[in-house]
Amino acid sequence: MKKITIAIDGHSSCGKSTMAKDLARKVGYIYVDTGAMYRSVTLYALRHGIFREDGTIIEDQLLAQLPDIHITFQLNQQTGRPDTYLNGECVENEIRSLEVSNHVSPIAAIGFVREAMVAQQQLMGQGGGVVMDGRDIGTVVFPKAELKVFVTATAEVRAQRRFDELQQKGMPADYSDILKNVQERDYIDSHREVSPLVRADDALLLDNSNMTIPEQSEWLMQRFNEAVERSR
């Protein structure tokens, strides 16, 4: 049976990664969390003083150090899902912090960063059999993907989900700060010059504001089966 490419795009904290990871596990595909890749670059920049005090980025320094940033994914045997590694260190929790969330959109808006990440993503997805989620998968990375989904939810619902996630991990969280971050990221992601967040013309829209995770998974599996059938 032919393996297809699945592109899942959408706003921050709308559950894209959970949906994509679960689908990949069920159908035996490779999962790639592109958002984690940009978050890892952001974490590296924070650790290496590439952000100025006013939050702007020393771009020439980041460009020079970009070859030193190696991002990989390794399966976590306990969760059954892939964890993100930055230069050999598991950073799955660190990249989900509010500090990284507050800095990731400017990093992701830099042209040479996106170019480097997109090239890696396209290599990972050669030959199909991949589920990839992010902001520009269906429009830039895999414009010919057999299944494209654009996921959204209200900012308030997404902020609550992120708040709950951080609390479950024992990390500091303030709902109002998270809501502000979600709204700011929506604006930056949608208005950046390079690969702005837009719904591809042929992407299916999923508003999961009032859906449970099992309901989302069932919906996505149905769309997957339909796309596989069409590709035969």
mmCIF file of N, CA, C and O in Angstrom, residues 21-22 25 74-83:
data_model
loop_
_atom_site.group_PDB
_atom_site.id
_atom_site.type_symbol
_atom_site.label_atom_id
_atom_site.label_comp_id
_atom_site.label_asym_id
_atom_site.label_seq_id
_atom_site.Cartn_x
_atom_site.Cartn_y
_atom_site.Cartn_z
ATOM 1 N N LYS A 21 1.049 12.941 16.536
ATOM 2 C CA LYS A 21 1.778 11.841 17.177
ATOM 3 C C LYS A 21 0.911 10.587 17.265
ATOM 4 O O LYS A 21 1.378 9.474 16.980
ATOM 5 N N ASP A 22 -0.343 10.760 17.679
ATOM 6 C CA ASP A 22 -1.221 9.608 17.849
ATOM 7 C C ASP A 22 -1.509 8.932 16.507
ATOM 8 O O ASP A 22 -1.518 7.703 16.409
ATOM 9 N N ARG A 25 1.571 7.000 15.295
ATOM 10 C CA ARG A 25 1.746 5.752 16.061
ATOM 11 C C ARG A 25 0.762 4.686 15.592
ATOM 12 O O ARG A 25 1.132 3.522 15.427
ATOM 13 N N GLN A 74 13.949 11.051 19.090
ATOM 14 C CA GLN A 74 14.146 9.669 19.524
ATOM 15 C C GLN A 74 12.893 9.187 20.246
ATOM 16 O O GLN A 74 12.302 9.927 21.040
ATOM 17 N N LEU A 75 12.512 7.956 19.961
ATOM 18 C CA LEU A 75 11.304 7.390 20.553
ATOM 19 C C LEU A 75 11.477 7.198 22.048
ATOM 20 O O LEU A 75 12.462 6.625 22.510
ATOM 21 N N ASN A 76 10.510 7.714 22.812
ATOM 22 C CA ASN A 76 10.473 7.513 24.252
ATOM 23 C C ASN A 76 9.727 6.198 24.513
ATOM 24 O O ASN A 76 8.543 6.079 24.211
ATOM 25 N N GLN A 77 10.430 5.215 25.063
ATOM 26 C CA GLN A 77 9.838 3.891 25.247
ATOM 27 C C GLN A 77 8.681 3.901 26.241
ATOM 28 O O GLN A 77 7.772 3.072 26.165
ATOM 29 N N GLN A 78 8.711 4.843 27.180
ATOM 30 C CA GLN A 78 7.647 4.905 28.195
ATOM 31 C C GLN A 78 6.364 5.494 27.631
ATOM 32 O O GLN A 78 5.271 4.999 27.903
ATOM 33 N N THR A 79 6.485 6.588 26.849
ATOM 34 C CA THR A 79 5.299 7.262 26.319
ATOM 35 C C THR A 79 4.900 6.733 24.941
ATOM 36 O O THR A 79 3.762 6.926 24.511
ATOM 37 N N GLY A 80 5.833 6.096 24.241
ATOM 38 C CA GLY A 80 5.549 5.643 22.886
ATOM 39 C C GLY A 80 5.584 6.763 21.876
ATOM 40 O O GLY A 80 5.188 6.579 20.716
ATOM 41 N N ARG A 81 6.056 7.928 22.299
ATOM 42 C CA ARG A 81 6.117 9.093 21.420
ATOM 43 C C ARG A 81 7.553 9.598 21.326
ATOM 44 O O ARG A 81 8.358 9.363 22.223
ATOM 45 N N PRO A 82 7.878 10.322 20.249
ATOM 46 C CA PRO A 82 9.254 10.809 20.095
ATOM 47 C C PRO A 82 9.532 12.023 20.979
ATOM 48 O O PRO A 82 8.682 12.892 21.142
ATOM 49 N N ASP A 83 10.734 12.066 21.556
ATOM 50 C CA ASP A 83 11.212 13.223 22.299
ATOM 51 C C ASP A 83 12.202 13.994 21.426
ATOM 52 O O ASP A 83 12.851 13.430 20.547
#
